[in-house]
């Protein structure tokens, strides 16, 4: 249950701020009760407190915890860098929680100054913990300049609103899978802490929610238990957890109380004629993917495909054309990333459509998970013949990585697959294998289809 930050192990995932407590004694009791092994202190604030400041520093030393000085109150790169260097002299540590405030009312960070200050301090040997927003690009820039930990807010400092943008936080966790992420600012209740920990965040930093509570010591205990419970829930892999992370829970996804499972054989064709030829052979999952066809003919194709699939109890998925899918009473649509950006997701939900989304890299996966799809597709797994891809083959390790991140959603593997490769794909976490070329360009499509049906039977 411990937390690793810059190769240093902390026994607790809860970090505490030290401002606004009723008294130093209450602060000390809260820290001890919480089990926190790292606390933040503000050199600018406490360093000007006179005699009370001396008592404060004495108490901090007695707590025997990791000190994380911060640059609270700094509004420019120069202020933040100067304060950090002073803190290093005072505390004898390279650790620094970097804050560069851009808005006086919300205390939102100035992300441009933050990145520049992080660059300077990293080059100067500091171990930087940057207070930032949930912006993915800013996070990438901070990692590029040397940060190895990110500390996004979930709401403005001191607001106690809790996570106000769950989708953004989920996307953040997915986009930075190997980076320690600590929620810093905005938590007001223990339930808020549990919620963000269930999303897969690695820890939380709290101050106001405990310091300003009616009983700070009791609240510190409550938050400590909430953090631990949230982490345990994440690691256990909740069936319908908000994060879509954790251990694989087979190929099921809770949709309106109904468990959905994708057939392991996912056929993709470009006409209803193919559906008419191949679905009767035992195909139970087929996508109709048609490009550049006039709407009247396309509507006819979708209608005919739906009729055939209904006759053979086969799930039809319409590629791209979500408006027509709704109008023709279909129940599943698949979107690529470009089509996803242009789609009316609210209309898709109102129309009762289930949604599958293609992904090829971490950024696309974050985008996909943020809209809560019913399955995620990854490709190309192997080199493909159908079309030239700008992405290199993903390989089996990426399949396993993707499954860990999308579970309990079904994961569809696509690209260059043959029946001979299925064992490796399914062993690494895929729930369904999509195929186009291996069947449609085969000299005997019907015979090859039968081979696929037989080859996937053991995973059905």
XYZ file of N, CA, C and O in Angstrom, residues 54-218:
660
model
N 9.221 29.795 15.211
C 10.249 28.953 15.832
C 9.626 27.719 16.469
O 10.156 26.604 16.364
N 8.479 27.908 17.144
C 7.791 26.751 17.736
C 7.331 25.788 16.645
O 7.368 24.576 16.817
N 6.889 26.360 15.524
C 6.416 25.531 14.417
C 7.548 24.652 13.897
O 7.386 23.446 13.707
N 8.713 25.239 13.651
C 9.836 24.457 13.124
C 10.269 23.383 14.117
O 10.638 22.269 13.717
N 10.219 23.688 15.384
C 10.581 22.701 16.395
C 9.625 21.520 16.350
O 10.032 20.356 16.433
N 8.347 21.805 16.194
C 7.340 20.749 16.140
C 7.542 19.880 14.890
O 7.442 18.650 14.947
N 7.832 20.524 13.762
C 8.029 19.785 12.515
C 9.167 18.781 12.669
O 9.079 17.628 12.225
N 10.230 19.206 13.284
C 11.368 18.306 13.478
C 10.994 17.123 14.361
O 11.454 16.000 14.148
N 10.151 17.360 15.355
C 9.753 16.297 16.279
C 8.879 15.241 15.607
O 8.854 14.086 16.039
N 8.162 15.607 14.555
C 7.260 14.668 13.901
C 8.001 13.577 13.146
O 7.438 12.518 12.864
N 9.245 13.814 12.788
C 10.061 12.817 12.104
C 9.387 12.301 10.828
O 9.222 11.105 10.622
N 8.978 13.243 9.967
C 8.371 12.905 8.682
C 9.153 13.604 7.569
O 9.971 14.490 7.829
N 8.890 13.188 6.335
C 9.555 13.783 5.185
C 9.018 15.192 4.972
O 7.812 15.399 4.896
N 9.898 16.151 4.864
C 9.488 17.536 4.642
C 9.469 17.821 3.141
O 10.441 17.559 2.433
N 8.343 18.346 2.676
C 8.204 18.759 1.284
C 7.936 20.264 1.283
O 6.788 20.707 1.361
N 8.978 21.076 1.242
C 8.772 22.527 1.204
C 7.983 22.904 -0.048
O 8.098 22.252 -1.095
N 7.198 23.974 0.048
C 6.474 24.416 -1.147
C 6.719 25.900 -1.406
O 7.249 26.623 -0.556
N 6.322 26.320 -2.581
C 6.501 27.723 -2.972
C 5.163 28.450 -2.950
O 4.886 29.288 -3.817
N 4.312 28.112 -1.995
C 2.994 28.742 -1.878
C 3.141 30.262 -1.826
O 4.036 30.795 -1.181
N 2.246 30.934 -2.548
C 2.266 32.392 -2.558
C 3.121 33.001 -3.649
O 3.133 34.228 -3.814
N 3.827 32.173 -4.408
C 4.670 32.697 -5.490
C 3.844 32.875 -6.766
O 3.054 31.999 -7.127
N 4.070 34.003 -7.460
C 3.294 34.301 -8.664
C 4.156 34.436 -9.907
O 3.632 34.638 -11.006
N 5.466 34.333 -9.759
C 6.368 34.452 -10.911
C 7.420 33.360 -10.854
O 7.646 32.748 -9.800
N 8.052 33.129 -11.986
C 9.132 32.147 -12.047
C 10.245 32.535 -11.080
O 10.759 31.703 -10.329
N 10.620 33.808 -11.083
C 11.716 34.266 -10.232
C 11.392 34.035 -8.764
O 12.255 33.558 -7.993
N 10.169 34.385 -8.326
C 9.777 34.170 -6.931
C 9.866 32.696 -6.560
O 10.383 32.341 -5.489
N 9.321 31.840 -7.414
C 9.280 30.414 -7.114
C 10.688 29.826 -7.033
O 10.996 29.048 -6.121
N 11.538 30.167 -7.976
C 12.903 29.635 -7.990
C 13.681 30.125 -6.775
O 14.387 29.343 -6.115
N 13.546 31.404 -6.453
C 14.256 31.956 -5.289
C 13.797 31.288 -3.998
O 14.611 30.911 -3.138
N 12.480 31.123 -3.856
C 11.923 30.484 -2.659
C 12.386 29.037 -2.547
O 12.727 28.560 -1.455
N 12.407 28.325 -3.672
C 12.849 26.932 -3.649
C 14.304 26.827 -3.199
O 14.666 25.949 -2.399
N 15.137 27.714 -3.666
C 16.555 27.665 -3.290
C 16.752 28.008 -1.818
O 17.602 27.417 -1.136
N 15.960 28.934 -1.313
C 16.012 29.248 0.118
C 15.561 28.051 0.943
O 16.166 27.724 1.977
N 14.499 27.373 0.477
C 13.980 26.212 1.208
C 15.016 25.099 1.254
O 15.147 24.390 2.268
N 15.767 24.945 0.187
C 16.799 23.910 0.180
C 17.860 24.205 1.239
O 18.357 23.282 1.914
N 18.191 25.462 1.395
C 19.180 25.835 2.414
C 18.645 25.602 3.822
O 19.354 25.116 4.703
N 17.375 25.931 4.027
C 16.783 25.829 5.367
C 16.554 24.379 5.773
O 16.867 23.964 6.902
N 16.003 23.571 4.840
C 15.589 22.210 5.193
C 16.586 21.135 4.783
O 16.441 19.972 5.172
N 17.559 21.505 3.982
C 18.543 20.523 3.571
C 17.966 19.433 2.687
O 18.369 18.262 2.793
N 17.013 19.772 1.826
C 16.391 18.794 0.932
C 16.243 19.380 -0.469
O 16.027 20.593 -0.626
N 16.349 18.503 -1.464
C 16.105 18.912 -2.846
C 14.634 18.788 -3.235
O 14.251 19.185 -4.329
N 13.827 18.223 -2.354
C 12.393 18.100 -2.646
C 11.749 19.489 -2.614
O 12.005 20.279 -1.699
N 10.908 19.768 -3.597
C 10.176 21.033 -3.599
C 8.817 20.846 -4.269
O 8.720 20.276 -5.354
N 7.785 21.268 -3.582
C 6.449 21.312 -4.188
C 6.328 22.672 -4.860
O 6.295 23.704 -4.204
N 6.249 22.625 -6.169
C 6.321 23.853 -6.949
C 4.931 24.407 -7.242
O 4.119 23.766 -7.912
N 4.668 25.602 -6.743
C 3.436 26.320 -7.027
C 3.788 27.675 -7.629
O 4.591 28.415 -7.062
N 3.189 27.968 -8.763
C 3.290 29.299 -9.362
C 1.864 29.725 -9.674
O 1.254 29.245 -10.636
N 1.318 30.588 -8.859
C -0.107 30.934 -8.935
C -0.351 31.950 -10.046
O 0.344 32.965 -10.163
N -1.387 31.690 -10.837
C -1.730 32.580 -11.943
C -2.979 33.394 -11.709
O -3.154 34.466 -12.294
N -3.893 32.867 -10.876
C -5.141 33.568 -10.604
C -5.319 33.727 -9.104
O -5.338 32.736 -8.363
N -5.477 34.964 -8.658
C -5.520 35.237 -7.223
C -6.763 34.653 -6.569
O -6.729 34.223 -5.406
N -7.890 34.646 -7.273
C -9.148 34.187 -6.679
C -9.219 32.671 -6.566
O -9.570 32.133 -5.512
N -8.915 31.965 -7.661
C -9.037 30.500 -7.659
C -7.735 29.807 -7.294
O -7.721 28.597 -7.058
N -6.628 30.559 -7.255
C -5.296 30.004 -7.024
C -4.930 28.971 -8.094
O -4.153 28.043 -7.847
N -5.485 29.152 -9.275
C -5.133 28.286 -10.400
C -3.691 28.544 -10.795
O -3.236 29.680 -10.828
N -2.944 27.485 -11.088
C -1.527 27.689 -11.441
C -1.354 28.379 -12.790
O -2.166 28.192 -13.708
N -0.301 29.160 -12.879
C 0.122 29.710 -14.160
C 0.973 28.622 -14.811
O 2.157 28.463 -14.502
N 0.373 27.855 -15.710
C 1.039 26.656 -16.209
C 2.264 26.983 -17.063
O 3.208 26.190 -17.133
N 2.265 28.140 -17.714
C 3.424 28.518 -18.520
C 4.630 28.806 -17.624
O 5.748 28.326 -17.864
N 4.385 29.587 -16.582
C 5.457 29.868 -15.633
C 5.850 28.612 -14.870
O 7.032 28.417 -14.526
N 4.887 27.757 -14.595
C 5.148 26.515 -13.873
C 6.153 25.643 -14.627
O 7.124 25.137 -14.042
N 5.929 25.469 -15.923
C 6.827 24.641 -16.720
C 8.234 25.237 -16.750
O 9.235 24.528 -16.604
N 8.328 26.547 -16.908
C 9.633 27.192 -16.946
C 10.356 27.064 -15.600
O 11.556 26.764 -15.550
N 9.632 27.287 -14.515
C 10.248 27.152 -13.190
C 10.679 25.709 -12.940
O 11.739 25.457 -12.363
N 9.866 24.758 -13.375
C 10.210 23.341 -13.208
C 11.478 23.003 -13.978
O 12.327 22.240 -13.500
N 11.623 23.576 -15.156
C 12.829 23.337 -15.954
C 14.072 23.850 -15.227
O 15.079 23.142 -15.103
N 13.987 25.068 -14.722
C 15.124 25.677 -14.044
C 15.505 24.885 -12.797
O 16.684 24.574 -12.560
N 14.503 24.518 -12.011
C 14.780 23.811 -10.765
C 15.281 22.395 -11.017
O 16.163 21.905 -10.299
N 14.743 21.734 -12.029
C 15.216 20.382 -12.351
C 16.677 20.422 -12.771
O 17.482 19.570 -12.359
N 17.028 21.406 -13.567
C 18.423 21.551 -13.998
C 19.338 21.905 -12.828
O 20.544 21.637 -12.862
N 18.737 22.477 -11.774
C 19.506 22.880 -10.593
C 19.552 21.768 -9.547
O 20.001 21.991 -8.418
N 19.063 20.575 -9.912
C 19.168 19.434 -9.011
C 17.999 19.216 -8.088
O 18.067 18.359 -7.194
N 16.925 19.953 -8.271
C 15.754 19.780 -7.421
C 14.929 18.569 -7.858
O 14.928 18.175 -9.034
N 14.218 18.013 -6.894
C 13.220 16.975 -7.140
C 11.874 17.667 -7.072
O 11.392 18.009 -5.987
N 11.254 17.893 -8.238
C 10.119 18.807 -8.336
C 8.777 18.075 -8.291
O 8.561 17.113 -9.034
N 7.890 18.567 -7.434
C 6.513 18.095 -7.340
C 5.615 19.251 -7.808
O 5.283 20.145 -7.020
N 5.201 19.273 -9.074
C 4.495 20.443 -9.600
C 2.985 20.404 -9.364
O 2.307 19.432 -9.694
N 2.466 21.460 -8.782
C 1.020 21.653 -8.639
C 0.495 22.175 -9.967
O 0.864 23.260 -10.411
N -0.376 21.389 -10.619
C -0.805 21.715 -11.965
C -2.302 21.481 -12.120
O -3.003 21.138 -11.155
N -2.799 21.664 -13.325
C -4.190 21.348 -13.643
C -4.232 19.956 -14.260
O -3.212 19.276 -14.357
N -5.418 19.550 -14.731
C -5.551 18.241 -15.360
C -5.287 18.294 -16.867
O -5.624 17.361 -17.605
N -4.671 19.363 -17.338
C -4.360 19.511 -18.749
C -3.265 18.527 -19.161
O -2.167 18.524 -18.599
N -3.551 17.692 -20.168
C -2.616 16.654 -20.589
C -1.338 17.234 -21.188
O -0.235 16.728 -20.941
N -1.477 18.283 -21.982
C -0.310 18.865 -22.637
C 0.642 19.463 -21.609
O 1.868 19.289 -21.698
N 0.100 20.145 -20.629
C 0.941 20.704 -19.566
C 1.667 19.581 -18.825
O 2.861 19.684 -18.516
N 0.946 18.498 -18.552
C 1.580 17.363 -17.893
C 2.746 16.823 -18.690
O 3.810 16.506 -18.143
N 2.560 16.699 -20.007
C 3.649 16.224 -20.863
C 4.854 17.162 -20.812
O 6.009 16.718 -20.761
N 4.581 18.471 -20.843
C 5.670 19.442 -20.800
C 6.442 19.347 -19.484
O 7.676 19.468 -19.456
N 5.724 19.130 -18.394
C 6.387 19.017 -17.091
C 7.292 17.783 -17.042
O 8.392 17.832 -16.487
N 6.849 16.694 -17.617
C 7.688 15.503 -17.665
C 8.914 15.737 -18.547
O 10.015 15.275 -18.231
N 8.714 16.456 -19.637
C 9.824 16.731 -20.554
C 10.935 17.544 -19.897
O 12.114 17.373 -20.221
N 10.573 18.438 -18.960
C 11.594 19.281 -18.335
C 12.191 18.650 -17.086
O 13.003 19.281 -16.399
N 11.782 17.411 -16.768
C 12.455 16.713 -15.683
C 11.609 16.244 -14.524
O 12.112 15.538 -13.640
N 10.335 16.626 -14.456
C 9.479 16.159 -13.360
C 9.199 14.665 -13.521
O 9.045 14.166 -14.636
N 9.116 13.949 -12.416
C 8.793 12.526 -12.435
C 7.525 12.231 -11.648
O 7.120 11.069 -11.519
N 6.912 13.268 -11.120
C 5.649 13.180 -10.400
C 4.785 14.341 -10.869
O 5.306 15.439 -11.120
N 3.468 14.110 -11.001
C 2.544 15.181 -11.348
C 1.482 15.299 -10.267
O 1.021 14.292 -9.724
N 1.089 16.546 -9.963
C 0.123 16.790 -8.891
C -1.018 17.660 -9.413
O -1.071 18.860 -9.160
N -1.953 17.067 -10.144
C -3.077 17.855 -10.670
C -4.113 18.164 -9.604
O -4.289 17.394 -8.656
N -4.798 19.287 -9.767
C -5.906 19.594 -8.873
C -7.138 18.816 -9.327
O -7.211 18.320 -10.449
N -8.122 18.704 -8.457
C -9.421 18.175 -8.869
C -10.487 19.252 -8.731
O -11.622 19.076 -9.167
N -10.108 20.368 -8.133
C -10.954 21.557 -7.980
C -10.046 22.643 -7.404
O -8.946 22.351 -6.931
N -10.472 23.909 -7.442
C -9.624 24.970 -6.903
C -9.235 24.752 -5.442
O -9.984 24.154 -4.664
N -8.066 25.241 -5.089
C -7.550 25.120 -3.725
C -8.556 25.662 -2.721
O -9.087 26.763 -2.874
N -8.812 24.878 -1.686
C -9.695 25.322 -0.610
C -11.170 25.308 -0.931
O -11.994 25.651 -0.082
N -11.555 24.885 -2.151
C -12.970 24.922 -2.525
C -13.764 23.776 -1.919
O -14.985 23.874 -1.771
N -13.097 22.660 -1.596
C -13.738 21.482 -1.008
C -14.824 20.893 -1.905
O -15.704 20.189 -1.429
N -14.735 21.148 -3.206
C -15.787 20.692 -4.119
C -15.615 19.236 -4.529
O -16.537 18.624 -5.053
N -14.447 18.682 -4.333
C -14.219 17.322 -4.794
C -13.974 17.297 -6.292
O -13.891 18.340 -6.947
N -13.851 16.104 -6.882
C -13.546 15.996 -8.316
C -14.680 16.535 -9.178
O -15.744 15.933 -9.252
N -14.449 17.663 -9.832
C -15.501 18.309 -10.620
C -15.488 17.853 -12.073
O -16.440 18.099 -12.800
N -14.415 17.225 -12.521
C -14.335 16.759 -13.903
C -13.754 15.349 -13.913
O -12.572 15.143 -14.168
N -14.630 14.383 -13.647
C -14.204 12.993 -13.557
C -13.594 12.512 -14.871
O -12.578 11.811 -14.894
N -14.202 12.894 -15.991
C -13.687 12.448 -17.287
C -12.256 12.921 -17.506
O -11.408 12.179 -18.013
N -11.977 14.165 -17.136
C -10.625 14.690 -17.303
C -9.631 13.946 -16.413
O -8.500 13.663 -16.827
N -10.033 13.627 -15.200
C -9.143 12.899 -14.299
C -8.899 11.479 -14.807
O -7.773 10.966 -14.726
N -9.934 10.826 -15.323
C -9.752 9.495 -15.893
C -8.785 9.551 -17.070
O -7.910 8.696 -17.217
N -8.972 10.553 -17.912
C -8.092 10.703 -19.066
C -6.652 10.956 -18.618
O -5.703 10.445 -19.222
N -6.490 11.726 -17.564
C -5.151 12.041 -17.039
C -4.466 10.768 -16.549
O -3.303 10.514 -16.858
N -5.200 9.966 -15.781
C -4.627 8.728 -15.270
C -4.227 7.802 -16.412
O -3.163 7.167 -16.397
N -5.071 7.721 -17.434
C -4.791 6.847 -18.569
C -3.620 7.354 -19.386
O -2.784 6.575 -19.854
N -3.528 8.664 -19.541
C -2.494 9.258 -20.389
C -1.110 9.137 -19.764
O -0.107 9.081 -20.480
N -1.051 9.101 -18.427
C 0.232 8.993 -17.728
C 0.241 7.722 -16.873
O 0.234 7.787 -15.638
N 0.259 6.562 -17.525
C 0.099 5.307 -16.795
C 1.246 4.968 -15.856
O 1.045 4.268 -14.861
N 2.436 5.431 -16.155
C 3.607 5.043 -15.366
C 4.152 6.171 -14.496
O 5.222 6.036 -13.903
N 3.431 7.267 -14.441
C 3.873 8.422 -13.654
C 3.087 8.497 -12.352
O 1.856 8.435 -12.378
N 3.748 8.626 -11.199
C 3.004 8.816 -9.953
C 2.164 10.091 -10.024
O 2.680 11.163 -10.355
N 0.888 9.961 -9.742
C -0.045 11.082 -9.799
C -0.675 11.292 -8.433
O -1.258 10.362 -7.865
N -0.566 12.505 -7.913
C -1.113 12.843 -6.596
C -2.118 13.968 -6.769
O -1.792 15.027 -7.318
N -3.336 13.747 -6.322
C -4.344 14.796 -6.380
C -4.009 15.858 -5.341
O -3.865 15.567 -4.163
N -3.887 17.085 -5.808
C -3.480 18.188 -4.939
C -4.484 19.321 -5.105
O -4.500 19.988 -6.135
N -5.307 19.525 -4.112
C -6.264 20.650 -4.071
C -7.668 20.236 -4.469
O -7.876 19.487 -5.422
N -8.630 20.761 -3.711
C -10.034 20.633 -4.054
C -10.812 19.569 -3.322
O -12.035 19.515 -3.426
N -10.133 18.688 -2.588
C -10.855 17.638 -1.864
C -11.466 18.212 -0.591
O -10.812 18.944 0.147
N -12.727 17.840 -0.319
C -13.397 18.371 0.856
C -13.878 17.322 1.829
O -14.080 17.606 3.009
N -14.087 16.099 1.329
C -14.622 15.034 2.162
C -13.824 13.753 1.960
O -13.243 13.548 0.906
N -13.858 12.863 2.945
C -13.196 11.566 2.752
C -13.722 10.818 1.532
O -12.957 10.125 0.847
N -14.991 10.964 1.231
C -15.550 10.285 0.055
C -14.908 10.794 -1.228
O -14.760 10.040 -2.195
N -14.529 12.071 -1.256
C -13.828 12.605 -2.422
C -12.474 11.905 -2.599
O -12.066 11.561 -3.717
N -11.771 11.719 -1.489
C -10.471 11.059 -1.545
C -10.611 9.623 -2.029
O -9.828 9.147 -2.856
N -11.614 8.930 -1.502
C -11.845 7.548 -1.933
C -12.147 7.498 -3.427
O -11.670 6.614 -4.143
N -12.924 8.468 -3.908
C -13.319 8.479 -5.317
C -12.117 8.630 -6.246
O -11.993 7.916 -7.239
N -11.208 9.556 -5.932
C -10.058 9.750 -6.823
C -9.070 8.590 -6.702
O -8.408 8.227 -7.684
N -8.985 7.989 -5.531
C -8.113 6.823 -5.393
C -8.667 5.643 -6.181
O -7.914 4.854 -6.749
N -9.986 5.521 -6.250
C -10.593 4.464 -7.059
C -10.312 4.657 -8.544
O -10.337 3.695 -9.313
N -10.059 5.903 -8.953
C -9.707 6.173 -10.344
C -8.298 5.704 -10.690
O -7.919 5.685 -11.853
N -7.526 5.349 -9.676
C -6.171 4.883 -9.913
C -5.091 5.888 -9.591
O -3.915 5.644 -9.889
N -5.454 7.024 -8.979
C -4.415 7.976 -8.570
C -3.603 7.377 -7.430
O -4.083 6.542 -6.663
N -2.370 7.821 -7.331
C -1.435 7.174 -6.421
C -1.454 7.734 -5.004
O -0.971 7.088 -4.076
N -1.981 8.935 -4.836
C -2.030 9.527 -3.515
C -2.797 10.832 -3.545
O -3.215 11.303 -4.611
N -3.022 11.410 -2.367
C -3.678 12.703 -2.270
C -2.928 13.578 -1.271
O -2.329 13.085 -0.315
N -2.954 14.875 -1.543
C -2.384 15.859 -0.636
C -3.521 16.733 -0.120
O -4.278 17.306 -0.908
N -3.653 16.824 1.192
C -4.764 17.539 1.815
C -4.256 18.590 2.794
O -3.224 18.412 3.425
N -5.038 19.650 2.924
C -4.746 20.625 3.964
C -6.054 21.153 4.567
O -6.466 20.752 5.651
N -6.732 22.027 3.834
C -7.897 22.728 4.385
C -8.974 21.784 4.897
O -9.581 22.032 5.951
N -9.244 20.696 4.166
C -10.340 19.793 4.544
C -10.131 19.188 5.923
O -11.098 18.853 6.622
N -8.869 19.054 6.336
C -8.582 18.541 7.674
C -8.383 19.681 8.660
O -8.974 19.696 9.746
N -7.568 20.657 8.285
C -7.232 21.743 9.213
C -8.451 22.521 9.660
O -8.527 22.969 10.811
N -9.444 22.705 8.782
C -10.625 23.505 9.083
C -11.819 22.675 9.548
O -12.916 23.209 9.742
N -11.637 21.367 9.709
C -12.729 20.519 10.183
C -13.046 20.820 11.639
O -12.212 21.359 12.371
N -14.241 20.446 12.075
C -14.620 20.646 13.475
C -13.681 19.912 14.409
O -13.328 20.416 15.484
N -13.265 18.726 14.008
C -12.295 17.940 14.769
C -11.217 17.493 13.791
O -11.330 16.440 13.154
N -10.151 18.263 13.630
C -9.122 17.931 12.641
C -8.497 16.558 12.844
O -8.178 15.873 11.866
N -8.314 16.160 14.065
C -7.669 14.868 14.320
C -8.565 13.725 13.853
O -8.119 12.777 13.191
N -9.847 13.799 14.174
C -10.777 12.763 13.735
C -10.907 12.756 12.206
O -10.963 11.697 11.572
